Tab-separated table of C-alpha atoms in Angstrom:
chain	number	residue	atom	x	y	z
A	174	UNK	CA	28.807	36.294	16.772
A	175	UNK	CA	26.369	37.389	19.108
A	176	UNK	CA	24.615	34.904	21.108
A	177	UNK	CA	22.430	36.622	23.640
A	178	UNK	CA	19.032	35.561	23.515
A	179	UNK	CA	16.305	37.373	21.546
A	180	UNK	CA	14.041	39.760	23.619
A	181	UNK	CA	10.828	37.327	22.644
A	182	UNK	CA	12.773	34.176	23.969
A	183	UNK	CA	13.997	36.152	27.313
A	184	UNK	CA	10.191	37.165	27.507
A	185	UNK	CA	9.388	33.410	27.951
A	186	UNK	CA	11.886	33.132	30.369
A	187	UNK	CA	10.187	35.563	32.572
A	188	UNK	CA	6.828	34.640	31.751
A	189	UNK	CA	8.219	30.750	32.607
A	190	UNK	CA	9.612	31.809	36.257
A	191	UNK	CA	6.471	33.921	37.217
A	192	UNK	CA	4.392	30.719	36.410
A	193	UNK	CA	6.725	28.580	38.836
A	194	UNK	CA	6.970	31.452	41.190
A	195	UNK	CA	5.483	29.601	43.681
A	196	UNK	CA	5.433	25.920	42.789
A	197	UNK	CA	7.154	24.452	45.892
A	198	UNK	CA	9.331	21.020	44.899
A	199	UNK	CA	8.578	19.128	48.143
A	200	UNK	CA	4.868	19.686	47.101
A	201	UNK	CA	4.111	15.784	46.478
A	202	UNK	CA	5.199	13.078	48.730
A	203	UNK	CA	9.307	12.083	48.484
A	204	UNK	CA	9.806	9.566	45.965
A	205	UNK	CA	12.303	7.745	48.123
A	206	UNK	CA	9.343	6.658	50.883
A	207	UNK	CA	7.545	3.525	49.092
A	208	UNK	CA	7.278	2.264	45.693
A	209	UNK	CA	4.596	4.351	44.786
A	210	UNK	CA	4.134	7.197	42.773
A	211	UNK	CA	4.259	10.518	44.160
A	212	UNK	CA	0.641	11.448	42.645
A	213	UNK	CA	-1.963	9.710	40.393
A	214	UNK	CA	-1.519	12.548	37.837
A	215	UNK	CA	0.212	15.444	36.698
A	216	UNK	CA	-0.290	18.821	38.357
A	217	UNK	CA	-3.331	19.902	36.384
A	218	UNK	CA	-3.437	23.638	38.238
A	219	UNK	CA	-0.075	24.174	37.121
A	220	UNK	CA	-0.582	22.944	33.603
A	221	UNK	CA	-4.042	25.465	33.189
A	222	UNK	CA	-1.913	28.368	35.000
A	223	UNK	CA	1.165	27.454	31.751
A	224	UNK	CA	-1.649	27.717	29.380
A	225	UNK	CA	-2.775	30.906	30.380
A	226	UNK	CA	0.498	32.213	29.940
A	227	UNK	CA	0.982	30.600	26.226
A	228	UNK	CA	3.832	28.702	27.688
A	229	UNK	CA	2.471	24.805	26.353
A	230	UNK	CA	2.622	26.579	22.733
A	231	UNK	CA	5.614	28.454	23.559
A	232	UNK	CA	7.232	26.831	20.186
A	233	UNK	CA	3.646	26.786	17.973
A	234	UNK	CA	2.344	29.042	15.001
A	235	UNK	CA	0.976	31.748	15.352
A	236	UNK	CA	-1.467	30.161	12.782
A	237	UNK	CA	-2.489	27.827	15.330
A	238	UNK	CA	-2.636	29.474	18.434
A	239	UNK	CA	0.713	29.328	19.442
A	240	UNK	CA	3.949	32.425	20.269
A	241	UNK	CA	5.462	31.477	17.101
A	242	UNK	CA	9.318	31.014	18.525
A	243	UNK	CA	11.524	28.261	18.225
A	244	UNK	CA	12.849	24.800	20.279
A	245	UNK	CA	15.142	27.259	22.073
A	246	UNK	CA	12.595	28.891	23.827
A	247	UNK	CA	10.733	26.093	24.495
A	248	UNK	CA	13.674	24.741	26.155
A	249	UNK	CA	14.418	27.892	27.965
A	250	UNK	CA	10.775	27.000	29.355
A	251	UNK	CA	11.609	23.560	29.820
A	252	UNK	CA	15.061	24.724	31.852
A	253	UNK	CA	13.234	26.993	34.051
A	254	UNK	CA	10.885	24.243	35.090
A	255	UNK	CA	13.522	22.026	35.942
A	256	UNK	CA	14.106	24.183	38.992
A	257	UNK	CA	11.521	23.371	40.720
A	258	UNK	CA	10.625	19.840	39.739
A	259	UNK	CA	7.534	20.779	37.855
A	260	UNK	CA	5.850	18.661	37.428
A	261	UNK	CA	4.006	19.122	34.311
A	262	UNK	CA	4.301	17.183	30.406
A	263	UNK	CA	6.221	20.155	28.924
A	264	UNK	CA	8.669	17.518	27.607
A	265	UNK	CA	6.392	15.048	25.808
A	266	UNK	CA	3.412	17.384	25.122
A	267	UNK	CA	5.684	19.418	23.575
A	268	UNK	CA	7.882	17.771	21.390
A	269	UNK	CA	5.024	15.361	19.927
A	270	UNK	CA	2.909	18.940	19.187
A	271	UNK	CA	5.710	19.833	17.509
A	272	UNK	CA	5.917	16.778	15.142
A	273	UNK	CA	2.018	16.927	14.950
A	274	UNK	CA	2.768	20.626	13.338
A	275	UNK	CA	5.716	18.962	11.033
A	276	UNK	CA	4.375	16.062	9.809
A	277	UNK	CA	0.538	16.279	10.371
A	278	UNK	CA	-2.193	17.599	8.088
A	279	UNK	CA	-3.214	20.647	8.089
A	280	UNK	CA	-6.781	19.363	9.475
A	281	UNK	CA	-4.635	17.295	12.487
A	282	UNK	CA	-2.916	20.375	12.928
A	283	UNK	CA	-6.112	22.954	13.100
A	284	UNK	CA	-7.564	20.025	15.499
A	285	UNK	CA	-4.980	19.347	18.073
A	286	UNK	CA	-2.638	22.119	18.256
A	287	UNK	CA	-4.861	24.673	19.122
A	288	UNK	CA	-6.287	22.596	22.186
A	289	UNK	CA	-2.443	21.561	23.511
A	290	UNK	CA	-1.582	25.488	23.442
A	291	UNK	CA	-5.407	26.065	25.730
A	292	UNK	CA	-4.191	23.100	28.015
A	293	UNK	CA	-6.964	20.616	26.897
A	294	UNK	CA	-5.465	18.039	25.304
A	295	UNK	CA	-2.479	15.853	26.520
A	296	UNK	CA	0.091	14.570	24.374
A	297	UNK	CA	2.851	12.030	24.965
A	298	UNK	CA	5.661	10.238	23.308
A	299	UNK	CA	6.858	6.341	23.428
A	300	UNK	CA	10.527	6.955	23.401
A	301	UNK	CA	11.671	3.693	24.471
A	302	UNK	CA	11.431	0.501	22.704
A	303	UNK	CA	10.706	-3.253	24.353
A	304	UNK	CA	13.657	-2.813	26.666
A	305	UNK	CA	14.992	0.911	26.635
A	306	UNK	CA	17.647	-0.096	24.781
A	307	UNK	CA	16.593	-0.412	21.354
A	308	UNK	CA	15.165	2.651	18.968
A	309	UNK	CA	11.758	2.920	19.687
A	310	UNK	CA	10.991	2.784	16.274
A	311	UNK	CA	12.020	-1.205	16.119
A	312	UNK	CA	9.438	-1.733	19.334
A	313	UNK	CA	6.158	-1.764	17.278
A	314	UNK	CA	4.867	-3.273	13.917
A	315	UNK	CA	2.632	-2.128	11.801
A	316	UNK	CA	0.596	-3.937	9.062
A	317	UNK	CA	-2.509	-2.512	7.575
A	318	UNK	CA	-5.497	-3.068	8.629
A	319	UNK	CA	-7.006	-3.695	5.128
A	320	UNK	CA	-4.259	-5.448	2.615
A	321	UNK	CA	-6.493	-4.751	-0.418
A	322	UNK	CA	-6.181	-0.516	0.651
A	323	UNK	CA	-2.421	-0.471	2.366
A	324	UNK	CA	-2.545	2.420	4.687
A	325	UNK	CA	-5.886	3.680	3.882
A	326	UNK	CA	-7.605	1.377	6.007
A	327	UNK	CA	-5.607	1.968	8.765
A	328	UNK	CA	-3.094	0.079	10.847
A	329	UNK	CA	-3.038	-2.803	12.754
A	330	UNK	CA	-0.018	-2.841	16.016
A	331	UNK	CA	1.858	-4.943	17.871
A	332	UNK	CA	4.330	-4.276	20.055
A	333	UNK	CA	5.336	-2.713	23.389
A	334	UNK	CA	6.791	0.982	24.170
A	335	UNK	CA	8.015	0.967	27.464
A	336	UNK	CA	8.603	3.594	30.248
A	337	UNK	CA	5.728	6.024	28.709
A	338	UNK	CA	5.957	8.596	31.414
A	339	UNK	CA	2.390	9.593	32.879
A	340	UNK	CA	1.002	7.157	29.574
A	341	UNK	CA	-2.309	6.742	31.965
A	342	UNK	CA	-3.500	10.338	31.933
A	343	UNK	CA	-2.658	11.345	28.324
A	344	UNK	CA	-4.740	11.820	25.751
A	345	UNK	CA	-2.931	10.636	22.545
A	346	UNK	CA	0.578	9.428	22.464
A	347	UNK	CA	2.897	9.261	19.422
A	348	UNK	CA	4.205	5.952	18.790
A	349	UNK	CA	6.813	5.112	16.327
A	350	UNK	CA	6.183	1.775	14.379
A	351	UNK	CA	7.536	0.100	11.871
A	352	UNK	CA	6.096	-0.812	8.291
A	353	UNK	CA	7.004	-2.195	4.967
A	354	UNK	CA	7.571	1.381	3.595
A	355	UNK	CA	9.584	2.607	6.637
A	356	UNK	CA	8.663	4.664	9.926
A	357	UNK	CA	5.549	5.784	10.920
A	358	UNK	CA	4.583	8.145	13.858
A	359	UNK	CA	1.426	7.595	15.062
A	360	UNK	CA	-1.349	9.310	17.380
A	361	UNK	CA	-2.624	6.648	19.769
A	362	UNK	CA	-5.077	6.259	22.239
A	363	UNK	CA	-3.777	5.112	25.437
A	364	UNK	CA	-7.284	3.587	26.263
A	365	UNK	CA	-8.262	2.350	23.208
A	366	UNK	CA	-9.129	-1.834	22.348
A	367	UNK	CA	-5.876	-4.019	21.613
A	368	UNK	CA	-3.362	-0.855	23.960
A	369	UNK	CA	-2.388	-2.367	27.911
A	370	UNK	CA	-1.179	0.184	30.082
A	371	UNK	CA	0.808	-2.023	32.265
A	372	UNK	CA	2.049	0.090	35.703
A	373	UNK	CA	5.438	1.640	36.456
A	374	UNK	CA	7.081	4.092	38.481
A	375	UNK	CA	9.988	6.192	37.517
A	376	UNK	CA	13.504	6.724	39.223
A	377	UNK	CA	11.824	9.734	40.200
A	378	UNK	CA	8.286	8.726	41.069
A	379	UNK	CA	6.280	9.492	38.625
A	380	UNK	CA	3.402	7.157	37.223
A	381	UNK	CA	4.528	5.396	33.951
A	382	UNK	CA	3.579	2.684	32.230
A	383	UNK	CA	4.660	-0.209	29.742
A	384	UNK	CA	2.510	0.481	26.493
A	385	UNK	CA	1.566	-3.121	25.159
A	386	UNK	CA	-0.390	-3.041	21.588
A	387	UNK	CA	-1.437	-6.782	20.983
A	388	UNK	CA	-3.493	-5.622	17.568
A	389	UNK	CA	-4.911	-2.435	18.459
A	390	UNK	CA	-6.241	-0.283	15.513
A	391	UNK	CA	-5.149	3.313	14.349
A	392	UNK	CA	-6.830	5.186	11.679
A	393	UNK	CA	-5.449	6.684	9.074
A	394	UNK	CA	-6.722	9.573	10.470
A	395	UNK	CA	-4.349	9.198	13.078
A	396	UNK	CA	-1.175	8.963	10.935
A	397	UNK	CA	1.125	11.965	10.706
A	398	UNK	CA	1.972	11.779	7.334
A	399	UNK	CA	3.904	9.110	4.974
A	400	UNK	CA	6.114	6.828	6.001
A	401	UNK	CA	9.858	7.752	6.321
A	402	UNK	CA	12.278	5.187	4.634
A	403	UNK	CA	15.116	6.387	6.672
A	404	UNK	CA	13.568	6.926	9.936
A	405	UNK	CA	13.637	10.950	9.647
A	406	UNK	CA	10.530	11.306	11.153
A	407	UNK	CA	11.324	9.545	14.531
A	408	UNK	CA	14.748	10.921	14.620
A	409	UNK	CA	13.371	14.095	14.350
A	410	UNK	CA	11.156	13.674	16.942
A	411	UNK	CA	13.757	11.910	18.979
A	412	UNK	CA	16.017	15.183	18.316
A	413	UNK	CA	13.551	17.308	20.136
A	414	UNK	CA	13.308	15.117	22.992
A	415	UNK	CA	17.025	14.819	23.546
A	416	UNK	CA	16.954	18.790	23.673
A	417	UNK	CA	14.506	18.796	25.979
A	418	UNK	CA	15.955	16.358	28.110
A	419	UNK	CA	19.175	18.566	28.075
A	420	UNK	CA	17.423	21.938	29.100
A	421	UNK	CA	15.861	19.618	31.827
A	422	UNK	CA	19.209	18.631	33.152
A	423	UNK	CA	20.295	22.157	32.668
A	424	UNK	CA	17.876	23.737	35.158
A	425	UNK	CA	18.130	20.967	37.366
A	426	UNK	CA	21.995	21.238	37.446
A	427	UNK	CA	21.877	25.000	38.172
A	428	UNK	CA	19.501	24.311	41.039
A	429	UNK	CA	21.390	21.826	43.008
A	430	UNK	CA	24.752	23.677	42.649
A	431	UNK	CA	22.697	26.828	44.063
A	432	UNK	CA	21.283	24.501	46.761
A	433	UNK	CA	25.070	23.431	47.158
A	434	UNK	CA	26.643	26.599	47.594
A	435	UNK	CA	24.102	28.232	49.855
A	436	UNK	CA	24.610	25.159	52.410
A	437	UNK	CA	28.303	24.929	52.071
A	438	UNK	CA	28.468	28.747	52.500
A	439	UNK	CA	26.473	28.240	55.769
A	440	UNK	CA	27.818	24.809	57.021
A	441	UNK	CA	30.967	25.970	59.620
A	442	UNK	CA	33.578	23.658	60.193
A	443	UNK	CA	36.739	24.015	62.328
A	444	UNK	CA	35.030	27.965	62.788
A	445	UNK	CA	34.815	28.209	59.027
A	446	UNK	CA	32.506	27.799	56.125
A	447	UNK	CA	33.094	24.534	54.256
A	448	UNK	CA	32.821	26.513	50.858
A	449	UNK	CA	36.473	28.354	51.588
A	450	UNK	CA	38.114	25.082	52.312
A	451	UNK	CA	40.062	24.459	49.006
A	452	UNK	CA	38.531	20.562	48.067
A	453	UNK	CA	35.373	21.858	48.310
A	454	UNK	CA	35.555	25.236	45.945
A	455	UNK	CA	37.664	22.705	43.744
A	456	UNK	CA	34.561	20.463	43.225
A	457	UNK	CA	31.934	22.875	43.240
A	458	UNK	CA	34.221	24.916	40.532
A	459	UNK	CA	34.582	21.640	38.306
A	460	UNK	CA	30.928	21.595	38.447
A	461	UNK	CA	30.238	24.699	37.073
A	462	UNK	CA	32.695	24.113	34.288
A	463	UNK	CA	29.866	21.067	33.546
A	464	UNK	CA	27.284	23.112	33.425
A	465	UNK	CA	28.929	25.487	30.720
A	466	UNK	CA	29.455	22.392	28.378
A	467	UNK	CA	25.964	21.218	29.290
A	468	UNK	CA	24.661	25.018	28.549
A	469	UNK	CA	27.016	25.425	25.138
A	470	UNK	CA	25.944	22.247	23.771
A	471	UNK	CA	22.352	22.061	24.745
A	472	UNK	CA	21.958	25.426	22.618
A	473	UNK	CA	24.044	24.106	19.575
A	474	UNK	CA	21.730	21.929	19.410
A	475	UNK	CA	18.913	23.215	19.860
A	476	UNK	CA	19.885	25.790	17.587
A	477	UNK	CA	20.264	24.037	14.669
A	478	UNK	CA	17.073	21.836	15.046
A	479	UNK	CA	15.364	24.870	15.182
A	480	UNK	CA	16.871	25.055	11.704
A	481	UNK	CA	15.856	22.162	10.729
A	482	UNK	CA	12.493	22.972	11.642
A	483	UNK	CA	11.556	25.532	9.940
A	484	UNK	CA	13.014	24.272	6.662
A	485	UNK	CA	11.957	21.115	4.849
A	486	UNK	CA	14.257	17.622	5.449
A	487	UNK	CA	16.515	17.605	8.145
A	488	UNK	CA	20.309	18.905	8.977
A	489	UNK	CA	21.699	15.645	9.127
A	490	UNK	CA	22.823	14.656	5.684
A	491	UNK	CA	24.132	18.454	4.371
A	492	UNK	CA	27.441	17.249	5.125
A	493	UNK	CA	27.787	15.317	2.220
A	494	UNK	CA	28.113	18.313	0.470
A	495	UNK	CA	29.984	19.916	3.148
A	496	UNK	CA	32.779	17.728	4.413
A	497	UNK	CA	33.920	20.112	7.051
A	498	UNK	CA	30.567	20.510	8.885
A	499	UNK	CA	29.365	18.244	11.695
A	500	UNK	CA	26.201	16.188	11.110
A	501	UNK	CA	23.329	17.613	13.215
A	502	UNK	CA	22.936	13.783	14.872
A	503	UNK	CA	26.313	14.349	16.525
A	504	UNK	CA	25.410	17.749	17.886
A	505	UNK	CA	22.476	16.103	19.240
A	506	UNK	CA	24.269	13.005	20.555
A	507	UNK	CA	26.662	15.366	21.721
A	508	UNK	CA	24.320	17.548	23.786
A	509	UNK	CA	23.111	14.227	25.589
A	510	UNK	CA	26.173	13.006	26.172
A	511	UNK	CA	27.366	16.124	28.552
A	512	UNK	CA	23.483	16.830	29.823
A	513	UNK	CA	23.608	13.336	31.140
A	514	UNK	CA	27.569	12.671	32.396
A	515	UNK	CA	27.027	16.452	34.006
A	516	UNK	CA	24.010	16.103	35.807
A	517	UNK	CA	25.284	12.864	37.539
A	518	UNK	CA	28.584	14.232	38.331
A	519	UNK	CA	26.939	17.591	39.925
A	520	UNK	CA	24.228	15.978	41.516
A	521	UNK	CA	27.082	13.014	43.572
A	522	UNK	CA	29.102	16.077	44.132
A	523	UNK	CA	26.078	17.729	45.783
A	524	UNK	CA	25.501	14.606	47.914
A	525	UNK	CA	29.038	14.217	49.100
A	526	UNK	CA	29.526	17.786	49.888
A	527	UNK	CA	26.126	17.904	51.641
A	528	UNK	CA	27.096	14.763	53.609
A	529	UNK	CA	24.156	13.060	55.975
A	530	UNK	CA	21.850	16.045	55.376
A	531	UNK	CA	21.971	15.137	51.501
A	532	UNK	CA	19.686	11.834	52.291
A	533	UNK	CA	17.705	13.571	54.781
A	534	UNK	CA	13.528	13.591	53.265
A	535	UNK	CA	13.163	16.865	54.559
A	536	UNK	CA	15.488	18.364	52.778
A	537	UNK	CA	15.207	18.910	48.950
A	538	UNK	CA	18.477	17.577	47.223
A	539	UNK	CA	17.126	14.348	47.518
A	540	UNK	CA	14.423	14.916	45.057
A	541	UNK	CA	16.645	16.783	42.881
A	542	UNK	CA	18.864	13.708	43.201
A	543	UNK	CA	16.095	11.269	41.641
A	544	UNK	CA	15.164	13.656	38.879
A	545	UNK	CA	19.109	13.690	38.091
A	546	UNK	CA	19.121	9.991	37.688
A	547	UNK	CA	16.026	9.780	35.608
A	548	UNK	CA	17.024	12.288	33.243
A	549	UNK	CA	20.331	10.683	32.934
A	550	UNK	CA	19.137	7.741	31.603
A	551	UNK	CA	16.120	8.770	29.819
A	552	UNK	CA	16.819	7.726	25.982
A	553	UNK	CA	19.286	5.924	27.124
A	554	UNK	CA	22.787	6.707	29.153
A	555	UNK	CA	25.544	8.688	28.170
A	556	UNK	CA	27.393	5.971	26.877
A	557	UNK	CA	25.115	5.087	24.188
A	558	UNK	CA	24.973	8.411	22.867
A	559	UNK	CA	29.322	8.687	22.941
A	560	UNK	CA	29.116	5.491	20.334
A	561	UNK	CA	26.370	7.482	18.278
A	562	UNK	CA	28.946	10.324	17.743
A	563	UNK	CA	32.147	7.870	17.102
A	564	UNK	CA	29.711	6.229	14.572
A	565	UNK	CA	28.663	9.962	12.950
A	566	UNK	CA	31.874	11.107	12.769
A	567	UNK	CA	33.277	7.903	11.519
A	568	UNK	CA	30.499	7.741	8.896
A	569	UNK	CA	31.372	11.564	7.416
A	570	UNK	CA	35.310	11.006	8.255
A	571	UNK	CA	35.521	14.038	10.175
């Protein structure tokens, strides 16, 4: 099997590192000096400069404006930001575009897609739950507005979402809720009557916030499509966040272990570099070895999501009718589990080979360190994900 990368997704890679040629990752204050976050908003020059270059759409129609490829390039994109600590809602305004072009109308789709891939319109994702340890899809209710017309009144929610990263400047955010028919995503307005945007600060310093909805109304217009029964339309969307999450710990990883090497490879001990003493080319080798399981399983993934969407349904339940084949929700669980163990391990390893200069502000590993930790535990911590596989592979005996 061949698994080189097609010459249209290596074309975003290039087209991704000439757009962070020069985006410098000390470019905001340290997260690590006070409480507060590191800017009041995301870096809107960046985001115009990613539009230009098709990059927000990487993953879009044609149809609507977008390059037409799949969730691998967009997390080739996503890796190649990673680097240098972009900081930009490729993530979120990605994956909920893509569920606005799955499950949306064709007029929400001819709206709002073509303004995400020209940079005008921000969209976000409430991936949390009450606590960050529930699915999000159990944090909010949803009743309708109107008894007498069920949905087509609209919806009436309550509920909270927390840890919506940079919830204060988006636009619309998806929100998963729950109703008497099952799961519905819906496109919310962070500002609207009946939503609180209560303030926090991520592990990395970025501006979040705790999404309260104490009866705020949606319209139906806002609804991307029916209601799932079994949840398939939040774990779909939940799929492409966990691949995007991967591809961010991906490029992050691959960054601090070339920020490792060059300063072991420079630091002189005993009238030698530290990288030829043997404990340290043993750690920085057992690192790399993480990043090829973090690099092999990110793309299974992604791979087969892409799969999934561009077909109708989801991979998931196939393997009823194939015993031998692996659900799709452990490949994903799978790809979290070693994007989140692996960027932890490499980015300690980093700080204990680095010693003192590791926690010094004016050096970058730092930074790199924070991002590690929050993408380690965004959707949750490795460990949750290891009992999603022992349940998916329990559930289809394989």
């Amino acid at each position: 099997m061949d698994f080189t990368f097609t010459e249209a997704q290596q074309a975003a890679v290039e087209a991704a590192r000439a757009a962070f040629a020069d985006v410098a990752p000390d470019g905001v204050p340290s997260p690590a000096v006070n409480s507060e976050p590191v800017a009041e908003d995301v870096d809107r020059e960046l985001w115009q400069r990613l539009a230009k270059s098709d990059l927000p759409g990487i993953a879009l129609a044609e149809e609507y404006g977008g390059s037409g490829l799949d969730p691998v390039a967009w997390c080739l994109v996503l890796r190649e930001s990673a680097r240098v600590l972009a900081r930009v809602p490729l993530l979120e305004t990605g994956a909920a575009a893509l569920a606005v072009q799955r499950y949306g109308s064709e007029a929400q789709r001819r709206q709002l897609l073509p303004e995400v891939v020209a940079g005008r319109l921000l969209l976000g994702v409430a991936p949390h739950g009450r606590t960050g340890h529930e699915s999000a899809d159990q944090g909010v209710r949803a009743v309708p507005a109107d008894p007498s017309t069920g949905s087509g009144g609209g919806w009436i929610l309550d509920g909270v979402q927390t840890g919506v990263t940079s919830a204060q400047v988006l636009d619309r955010i998806v929100v998963p809720a729950r109703c008497d028919q099952g799961t519905l995503l819906l496109l919310v307005d962070p500002h609207a009557p009946g939503v609180e945007l209560r303030r926090q600060v991520t592990t990395h310093g970025e501006l979040a916030a705790e999404m309260v909805l104490d009866g705020a109304r949606v319209d139906v217009s806002a609804q991307l499509g029916e209601p799932a029964p079994d949840a398939a339309n939040w774990l779909y969307l939940r799929g492409l966040l966990i691949v995007g999450t991967a591809a961010l710990c991906l490029g992050l990883g691959e960054q601090i272990l070339r920020i490792t090497a060059d300063y072991t490879g420079k630091r002189v001990q005993f009238g030698h570099p530290i990288a030829t003493f043997q404990a340290v080319s043993m750690q920085v080798a057992d690192r790399y070895i993480d990043l090829r399981a973090m690099e092999v399983t990110l793309w299974q993934a992604a791979w087969r999501l892409g799969l999934a969407t561009s077909a109708e349904g989801t991979d998931g339940a196939d393997c009823a009718d194939d015993p031998e084949r692996i659900p799709l929700a452990a490949d994903l669980a799978t790809a979290k589990v070693w994007s989140a163990e692996g960027v932890r391990s490499i980015a300690a390893t980093a700080q204990h080979l680095h010693g003192g200069m590791g926690a010094d502000l004016d050096y970058p590993l730092h930074r790199y360190h924070a991002w590690a930790k929050h993408l380690e535990l965004f959707l949750g911590p490795a460990a949750a994900f290891e009992d999603e596989v022992a349940t998916v592979l329990a559930e289809y005996q394989l």
